[in-house]
Short mmCIF file of C-alpha atoms and ligand atoms in Angstrom, two decimals:
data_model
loop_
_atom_site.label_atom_id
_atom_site.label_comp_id
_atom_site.label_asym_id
_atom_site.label_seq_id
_atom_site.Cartn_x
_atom_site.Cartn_y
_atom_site.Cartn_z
CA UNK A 1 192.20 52.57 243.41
CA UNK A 2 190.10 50.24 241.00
CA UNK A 3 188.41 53.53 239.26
CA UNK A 4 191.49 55.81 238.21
CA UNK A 5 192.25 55.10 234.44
CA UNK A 6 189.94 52.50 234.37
CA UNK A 7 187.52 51.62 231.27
CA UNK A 8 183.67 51.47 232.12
CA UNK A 9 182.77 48.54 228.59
CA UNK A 10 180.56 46.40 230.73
CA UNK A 11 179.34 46.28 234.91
CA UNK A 12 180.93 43.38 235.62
CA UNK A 13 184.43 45.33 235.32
CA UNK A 14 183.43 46.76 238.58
CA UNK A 15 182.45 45.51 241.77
CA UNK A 16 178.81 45.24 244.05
CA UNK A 17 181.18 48.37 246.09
CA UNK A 18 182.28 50.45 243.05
CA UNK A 19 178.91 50.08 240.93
CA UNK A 20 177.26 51.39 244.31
CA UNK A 21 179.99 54.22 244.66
CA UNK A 22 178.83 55.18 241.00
CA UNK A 23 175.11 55.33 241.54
CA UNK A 24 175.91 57.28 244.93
CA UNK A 25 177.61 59.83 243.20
CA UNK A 26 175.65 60.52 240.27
CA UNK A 27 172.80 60.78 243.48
CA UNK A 28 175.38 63.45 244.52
CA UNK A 29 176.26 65.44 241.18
CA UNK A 30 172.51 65.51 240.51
CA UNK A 31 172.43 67.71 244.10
CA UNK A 32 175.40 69.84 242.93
CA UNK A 33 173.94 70.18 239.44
CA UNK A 34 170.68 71.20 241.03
CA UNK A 35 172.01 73.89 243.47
CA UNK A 36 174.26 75.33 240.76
CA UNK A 37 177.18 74.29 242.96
CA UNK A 38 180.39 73.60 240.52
CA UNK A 39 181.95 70.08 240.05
CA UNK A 40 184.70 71.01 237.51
CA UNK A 41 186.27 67.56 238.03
CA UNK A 42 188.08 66.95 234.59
CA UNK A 43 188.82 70.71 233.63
CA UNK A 44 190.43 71.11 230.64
CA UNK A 45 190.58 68.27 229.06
CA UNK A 46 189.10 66.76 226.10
CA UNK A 47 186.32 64.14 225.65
CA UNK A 48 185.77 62.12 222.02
CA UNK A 49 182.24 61.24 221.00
CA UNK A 50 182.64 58.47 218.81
CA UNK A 51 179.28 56.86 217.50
CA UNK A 52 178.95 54.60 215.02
CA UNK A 53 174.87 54.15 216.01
CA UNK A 54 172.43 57.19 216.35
CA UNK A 55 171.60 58.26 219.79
CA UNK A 56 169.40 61.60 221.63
CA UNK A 57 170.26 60.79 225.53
CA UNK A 58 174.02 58.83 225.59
CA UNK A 59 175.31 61.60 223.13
CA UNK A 60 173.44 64.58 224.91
CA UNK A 61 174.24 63.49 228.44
CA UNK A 62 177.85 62.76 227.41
CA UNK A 63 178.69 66.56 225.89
CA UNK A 64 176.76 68.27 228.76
CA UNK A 65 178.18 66.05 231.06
CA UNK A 66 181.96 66.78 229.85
CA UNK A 67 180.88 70.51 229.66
CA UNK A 68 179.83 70.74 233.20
CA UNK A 69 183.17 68.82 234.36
CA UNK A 70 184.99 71.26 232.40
CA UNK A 71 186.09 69.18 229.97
CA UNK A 72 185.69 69.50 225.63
CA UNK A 73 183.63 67.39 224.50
CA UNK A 74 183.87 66.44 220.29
CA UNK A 75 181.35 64.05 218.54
CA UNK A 76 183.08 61.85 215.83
CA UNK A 77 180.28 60.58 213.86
CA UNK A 78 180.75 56.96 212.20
CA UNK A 79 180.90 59.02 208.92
CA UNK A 80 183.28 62.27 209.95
CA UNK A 81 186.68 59.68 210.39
CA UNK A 82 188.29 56.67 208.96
CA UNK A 83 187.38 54.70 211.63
CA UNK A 84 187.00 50.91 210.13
CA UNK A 85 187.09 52.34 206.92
CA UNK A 86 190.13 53.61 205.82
CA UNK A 87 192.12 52.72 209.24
CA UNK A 88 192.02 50.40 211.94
CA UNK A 89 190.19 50.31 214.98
CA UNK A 90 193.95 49.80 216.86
CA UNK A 91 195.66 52.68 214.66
CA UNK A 92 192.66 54.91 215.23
CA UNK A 93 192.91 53.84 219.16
CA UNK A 94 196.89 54.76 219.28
CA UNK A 95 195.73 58.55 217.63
CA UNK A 96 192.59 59.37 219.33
CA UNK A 97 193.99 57.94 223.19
CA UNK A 98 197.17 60.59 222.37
CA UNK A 99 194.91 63.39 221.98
CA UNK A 100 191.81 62.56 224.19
CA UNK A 101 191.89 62.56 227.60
CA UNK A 102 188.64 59.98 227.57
CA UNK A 103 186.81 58.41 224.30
CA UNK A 104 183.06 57.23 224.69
CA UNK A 105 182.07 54.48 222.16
CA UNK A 106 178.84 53.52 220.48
CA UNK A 107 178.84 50.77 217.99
CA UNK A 108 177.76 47.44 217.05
CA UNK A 109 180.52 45.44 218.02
CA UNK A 110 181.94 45.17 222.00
CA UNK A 111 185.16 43.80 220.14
CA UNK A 112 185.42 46.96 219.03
CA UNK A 113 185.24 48.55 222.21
CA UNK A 114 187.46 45.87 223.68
CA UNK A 115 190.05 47.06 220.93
CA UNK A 116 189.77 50.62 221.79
CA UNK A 117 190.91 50.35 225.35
CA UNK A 118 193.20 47.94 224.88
CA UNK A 119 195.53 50.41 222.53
CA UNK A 120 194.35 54.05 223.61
CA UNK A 121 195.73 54.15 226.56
CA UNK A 122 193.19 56.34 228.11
CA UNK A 123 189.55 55.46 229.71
CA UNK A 124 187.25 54.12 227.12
CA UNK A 125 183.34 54.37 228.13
CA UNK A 126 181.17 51.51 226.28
CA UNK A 127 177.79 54.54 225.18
CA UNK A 128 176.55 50.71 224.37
CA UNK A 129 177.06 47.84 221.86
CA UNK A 130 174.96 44.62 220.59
CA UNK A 131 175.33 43.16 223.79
CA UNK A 132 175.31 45.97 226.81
CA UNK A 133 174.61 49.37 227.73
CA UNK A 134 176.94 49.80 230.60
CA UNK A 135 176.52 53.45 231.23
CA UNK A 136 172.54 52.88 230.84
CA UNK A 137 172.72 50.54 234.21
CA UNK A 138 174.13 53.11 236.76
CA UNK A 139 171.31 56.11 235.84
CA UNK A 140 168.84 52.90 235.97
CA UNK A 141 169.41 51.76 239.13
CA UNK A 142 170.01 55.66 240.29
CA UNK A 143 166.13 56.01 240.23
CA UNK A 144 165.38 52.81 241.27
CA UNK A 145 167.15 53.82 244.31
CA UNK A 146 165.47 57.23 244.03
CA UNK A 147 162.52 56.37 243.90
CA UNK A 148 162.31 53.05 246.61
CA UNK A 149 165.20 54.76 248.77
CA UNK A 150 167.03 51.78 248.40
CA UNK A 151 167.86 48.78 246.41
CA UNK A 152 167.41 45.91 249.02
CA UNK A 153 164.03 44.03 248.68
CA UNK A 154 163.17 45.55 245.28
CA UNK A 155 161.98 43.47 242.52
CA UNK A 156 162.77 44.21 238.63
CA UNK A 157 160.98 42.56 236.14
CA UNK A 158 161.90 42.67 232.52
CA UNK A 159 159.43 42.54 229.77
CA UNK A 160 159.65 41.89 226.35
CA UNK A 161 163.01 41.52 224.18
CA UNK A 162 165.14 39.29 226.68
CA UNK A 163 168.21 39.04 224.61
CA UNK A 164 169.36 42.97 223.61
CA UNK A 165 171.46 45.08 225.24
CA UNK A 166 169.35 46.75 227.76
CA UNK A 167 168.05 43.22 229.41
CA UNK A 168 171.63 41.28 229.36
CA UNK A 169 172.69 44.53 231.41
CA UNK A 170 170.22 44.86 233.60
CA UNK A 171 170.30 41.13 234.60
CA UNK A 172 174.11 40.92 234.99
CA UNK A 173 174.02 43.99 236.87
CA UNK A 174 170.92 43.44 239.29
CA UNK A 175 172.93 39.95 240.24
CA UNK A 176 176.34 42.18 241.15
CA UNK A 177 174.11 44.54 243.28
CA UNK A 178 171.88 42.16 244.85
CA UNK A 179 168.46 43.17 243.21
CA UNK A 180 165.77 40.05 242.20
CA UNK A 181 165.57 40.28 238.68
CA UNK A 182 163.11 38.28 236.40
CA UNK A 183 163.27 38.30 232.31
CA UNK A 184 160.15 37.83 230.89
CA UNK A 185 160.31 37.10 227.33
CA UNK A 186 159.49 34.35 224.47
CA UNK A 187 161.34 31.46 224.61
CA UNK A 188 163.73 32.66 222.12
CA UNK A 189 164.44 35.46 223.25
CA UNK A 190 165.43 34.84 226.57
CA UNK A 191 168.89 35.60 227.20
CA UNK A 192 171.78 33.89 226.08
CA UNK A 193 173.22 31.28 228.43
CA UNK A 194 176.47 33.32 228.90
CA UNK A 195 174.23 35.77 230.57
CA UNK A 196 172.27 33.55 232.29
CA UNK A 197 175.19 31.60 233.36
CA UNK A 198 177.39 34.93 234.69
CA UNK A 199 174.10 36.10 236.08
CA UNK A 200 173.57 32.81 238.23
CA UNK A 201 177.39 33.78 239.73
CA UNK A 202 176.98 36.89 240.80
CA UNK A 203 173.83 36.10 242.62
CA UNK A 204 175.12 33.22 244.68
CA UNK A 205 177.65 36.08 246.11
CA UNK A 206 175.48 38.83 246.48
CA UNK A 207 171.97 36.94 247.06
CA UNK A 208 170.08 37.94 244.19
CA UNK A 209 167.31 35.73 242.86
CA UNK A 210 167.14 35.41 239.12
CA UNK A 211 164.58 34.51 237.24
CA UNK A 212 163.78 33.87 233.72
CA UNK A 213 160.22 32.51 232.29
CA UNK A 214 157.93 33.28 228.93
CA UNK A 215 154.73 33.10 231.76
CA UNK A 216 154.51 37.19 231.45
CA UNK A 217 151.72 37.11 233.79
CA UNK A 218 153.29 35.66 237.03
CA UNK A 219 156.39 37.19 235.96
CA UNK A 220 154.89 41.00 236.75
CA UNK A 221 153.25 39.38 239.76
CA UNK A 222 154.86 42.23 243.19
CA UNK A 223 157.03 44.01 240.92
CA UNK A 224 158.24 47.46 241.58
CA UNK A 225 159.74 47.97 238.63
CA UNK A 226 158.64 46.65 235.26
CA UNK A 227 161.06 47.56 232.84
CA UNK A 228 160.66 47.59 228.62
CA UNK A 229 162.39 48.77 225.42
CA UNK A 230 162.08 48.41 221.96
CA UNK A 231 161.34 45.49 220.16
CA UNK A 232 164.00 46.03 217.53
CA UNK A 233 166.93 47.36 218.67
CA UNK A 234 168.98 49.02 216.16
CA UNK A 235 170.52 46.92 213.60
CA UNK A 236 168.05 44.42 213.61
CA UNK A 237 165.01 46.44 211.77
CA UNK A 238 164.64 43.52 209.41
CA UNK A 239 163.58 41.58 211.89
CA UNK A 240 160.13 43.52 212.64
CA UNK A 241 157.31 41.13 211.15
CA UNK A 242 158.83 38.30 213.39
CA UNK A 243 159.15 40.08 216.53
CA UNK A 244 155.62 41.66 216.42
CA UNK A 245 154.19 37.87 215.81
CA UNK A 246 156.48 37.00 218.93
CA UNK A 247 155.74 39.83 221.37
CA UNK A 248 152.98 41.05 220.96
CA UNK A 249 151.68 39.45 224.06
CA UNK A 250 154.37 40.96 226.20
CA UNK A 251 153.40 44.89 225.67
CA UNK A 252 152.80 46.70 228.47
CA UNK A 253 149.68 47.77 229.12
CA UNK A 254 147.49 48.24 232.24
CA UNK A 255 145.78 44.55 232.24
CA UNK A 256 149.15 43.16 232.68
CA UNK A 257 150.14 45.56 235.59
CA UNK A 258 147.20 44.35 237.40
CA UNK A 259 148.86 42.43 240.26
CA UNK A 260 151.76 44.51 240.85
CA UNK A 261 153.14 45.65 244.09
CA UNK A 262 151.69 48.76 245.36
CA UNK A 263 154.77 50.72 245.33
CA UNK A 264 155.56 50.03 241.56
CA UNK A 265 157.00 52.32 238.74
CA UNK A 266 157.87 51.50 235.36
CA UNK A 267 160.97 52.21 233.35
CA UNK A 268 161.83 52.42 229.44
CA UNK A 269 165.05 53.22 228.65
CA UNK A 270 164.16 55.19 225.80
CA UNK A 271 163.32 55.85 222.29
CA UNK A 272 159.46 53.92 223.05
CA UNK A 273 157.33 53.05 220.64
CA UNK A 274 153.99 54.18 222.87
CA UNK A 275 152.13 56.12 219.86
CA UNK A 276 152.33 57.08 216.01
CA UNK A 277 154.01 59.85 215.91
CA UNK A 278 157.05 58.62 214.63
CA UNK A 279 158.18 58.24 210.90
CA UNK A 280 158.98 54.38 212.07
CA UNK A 281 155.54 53.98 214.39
CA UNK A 282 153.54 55.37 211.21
CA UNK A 283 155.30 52.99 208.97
CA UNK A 284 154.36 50.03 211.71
CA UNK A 285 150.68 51.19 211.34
CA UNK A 286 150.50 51.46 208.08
CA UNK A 287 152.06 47.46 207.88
CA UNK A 288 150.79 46.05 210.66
CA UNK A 289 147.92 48.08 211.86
CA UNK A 290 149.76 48.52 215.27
CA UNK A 291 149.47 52.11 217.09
CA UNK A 292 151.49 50.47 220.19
CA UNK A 293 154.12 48.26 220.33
CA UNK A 294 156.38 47.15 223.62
CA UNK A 295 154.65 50.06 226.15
CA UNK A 296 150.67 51.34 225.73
CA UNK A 297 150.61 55.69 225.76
CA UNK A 298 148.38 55.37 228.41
CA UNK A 299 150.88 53.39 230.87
CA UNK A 300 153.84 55.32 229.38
CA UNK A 301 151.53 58.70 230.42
CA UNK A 302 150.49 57.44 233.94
CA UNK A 303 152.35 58.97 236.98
CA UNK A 304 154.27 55.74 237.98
CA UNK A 305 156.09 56.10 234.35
CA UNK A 306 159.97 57.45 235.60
CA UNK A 307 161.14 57.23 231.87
CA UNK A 308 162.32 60.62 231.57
CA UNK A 309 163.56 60.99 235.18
CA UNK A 310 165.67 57.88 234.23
CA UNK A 311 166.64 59.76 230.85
CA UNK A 312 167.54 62.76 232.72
CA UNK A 313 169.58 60.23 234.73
CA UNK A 314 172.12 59.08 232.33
CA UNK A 315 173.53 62.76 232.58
CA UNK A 316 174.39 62.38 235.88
CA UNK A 317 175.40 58.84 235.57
CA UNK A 318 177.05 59.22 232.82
CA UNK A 319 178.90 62.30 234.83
CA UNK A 320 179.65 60.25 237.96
CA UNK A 321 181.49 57.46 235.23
CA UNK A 322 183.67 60.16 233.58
CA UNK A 323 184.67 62.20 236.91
CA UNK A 324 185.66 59.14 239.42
CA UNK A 325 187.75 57.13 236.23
CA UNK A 326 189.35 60.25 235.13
CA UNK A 327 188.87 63.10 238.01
CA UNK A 328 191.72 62.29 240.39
CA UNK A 329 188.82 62.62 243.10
CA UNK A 330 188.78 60.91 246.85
CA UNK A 331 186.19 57.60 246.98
CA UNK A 332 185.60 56.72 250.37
CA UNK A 333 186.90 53.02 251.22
CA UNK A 334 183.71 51.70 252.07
CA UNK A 335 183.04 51.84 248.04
CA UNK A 336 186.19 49.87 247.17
CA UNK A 337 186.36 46.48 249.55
CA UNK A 338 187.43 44.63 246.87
CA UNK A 339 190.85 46.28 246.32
CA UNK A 340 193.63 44.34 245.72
N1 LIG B 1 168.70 55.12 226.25
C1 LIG B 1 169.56 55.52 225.30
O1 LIG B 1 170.72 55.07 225.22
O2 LIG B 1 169.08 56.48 224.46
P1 LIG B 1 169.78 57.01 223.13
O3 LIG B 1 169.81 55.87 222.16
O4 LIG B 1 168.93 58.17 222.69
O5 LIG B 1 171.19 57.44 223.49
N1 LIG B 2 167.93 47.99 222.74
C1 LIG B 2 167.93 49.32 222.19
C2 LIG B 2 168.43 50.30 223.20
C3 LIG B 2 168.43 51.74 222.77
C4 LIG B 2 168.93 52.65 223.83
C5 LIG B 2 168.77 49.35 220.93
O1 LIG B 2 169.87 48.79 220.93
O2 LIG B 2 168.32 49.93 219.93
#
């Protein structure tokens, strides 16, 4: 069984199969969760929280999601343990994977993460790094799937910062599962070629066109699903003045959705920049004179916005991730043709 044990630190360590298992599932815990119906999948054991980066949804979903498995969840903030500090990422690895029955992982570095599961000894969940946000993919392309019915024939396009997290995800992982993808972004900041490149791969297999182009407006042209985030991701708020000068002609507003396909949503995966009431927004305006940057209120307040469905999502994503790598629990073999 490829998910028993396993570490989730990007998609591609699963396969087309497995990623769709996941999504399926969290489809199904979202039922149980909804009809009350218990799923105590990892009961009693215990869950560490470690996050080196702030976070509202990946921290939330993860403690309610180990709470409702029956598991203890405990957040280790970057500044509560010696982590990189005072001990090693390895040593710390040896001590947290003999207590912990699972460790989630938010930081800058995905050598980090890489470290971590290679020495705990126990499932290691990437809660996202500098260059993906695993967990962020499967509650994504749960309500694309919600909200189409299906996958097949759908068509993504990315707008905006091409080279974080968020987009080298979702293009990797829309190749593995067969969705057209198109990055629309600046020329530099479309992805990196490693992307790209592994991108390209997976879509020869599963039939996936991929796309990437700074011409915003064909880009959007019969999308269902234009997807933004942030501007600056975190780590990189030095970097404002030139990314406002560089993207400011990528924001999503409702002139740009113009020619979109008439079953359409869009998707943020959250914080969004959409107004000023923010301590960072009101900074922006008071700089830059800005009171919107990647998404416009009005298109983040229009009925095709699925933003907090999505962020409601990761919960049940993030559940479905925990229970079938660490939750002894029966996956049908049509969701695991690649087994070896
Ligand atoms: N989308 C997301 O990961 O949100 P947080 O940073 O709030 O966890
Ligand atoms: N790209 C964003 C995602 C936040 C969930 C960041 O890294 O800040």
């Amino acid at each position: 069984m490829h998910f028993q044990g396993k570490s989730f630190l990007t998609t591609t360590d699963f396969s087309k199969e497995e990623l769709t298992y996941l999504i399926d599932f969290a489809i199904h815990l979202k039922a149980l969760k909804q009809n009350n119906i218990p799923h105590q999948y990892l009961q009693g054991q215990s869950i560490a929280l470690l996050f080196e980066k702030t976070s509202t949804r990946t921290r939330a979903a993860f403690t309610v999601a180990a709470n409702d498995l029956g598991a203890h969840p405990e957040f280790l903030g970057t500044n509560d343990i010696q982590l990189g500090n005072k001990e090693s990422v390895q040593d710390t690895a040896k001590i947290l994977g003999s207590m912990f029955d699972g460790i989630q992982f938010r930081g800058a570095s995905q050598d980090t993460i890489e470290t971590l599961a290679a020495h705990a000894g126990v499932p290691i969940w990437n809660g996202l790094t500098d260059m993906c946000h695993p967990t962020q993919m499967i509650g994504d392309f749960m309500t694309i799937k919600e909200s189409f019915g299906s996958l097949q024939g759908i068509k993504v396009v990315y707008v905006g910062d091409g080279r974080n997290n968020v987009a080298n995800s979702l293009l990797v992982t829309a190749a593995i599962l067969g969705v057209d993808m198109t990055i629309a972004s600046p020329e530099c900041l479309l992805p990196d070629e490693f992307y790209s490149k592994q991108a390209s791969l997976y879509a020869k297999e599963s039939g996936a066109t991929i796309h990437l182009t700074s011409d915003v407006h064909s880009a959007v042209k019969d999308a269902n699903v234009i997807y933004t985030d942030v501007w600056v991701s975190m780590g990189e708020e030095d970097q404002i003045e030139a990314r406002l000068d560089l993207l400011k002609e990528y924001q999503v507003n409702e002139a740009l959705l113009k020619d979109v396909h008439e079953q359409f949503i869009f998707m943020h995966c959250l914080p969004a920049f959409h107004d000023t009431k923010t301590s960072f927004s009101q900074q922006i305006k008071k700089d830059y004179g800005l009171d919107e940057m990647e998404v416009t209120d009005e298109v983040f307040n229009a009925p095709y916005g699925k933003q907090f469905i999505q962020g409601e999502n990761r919960l049940h994503s993030i559940k479905a991730i925990m229970a079938a790598t660490n939750g002894h629990i029966f996956i049908p073999r049509q969701y695991t043709k690649n087994e070896s």
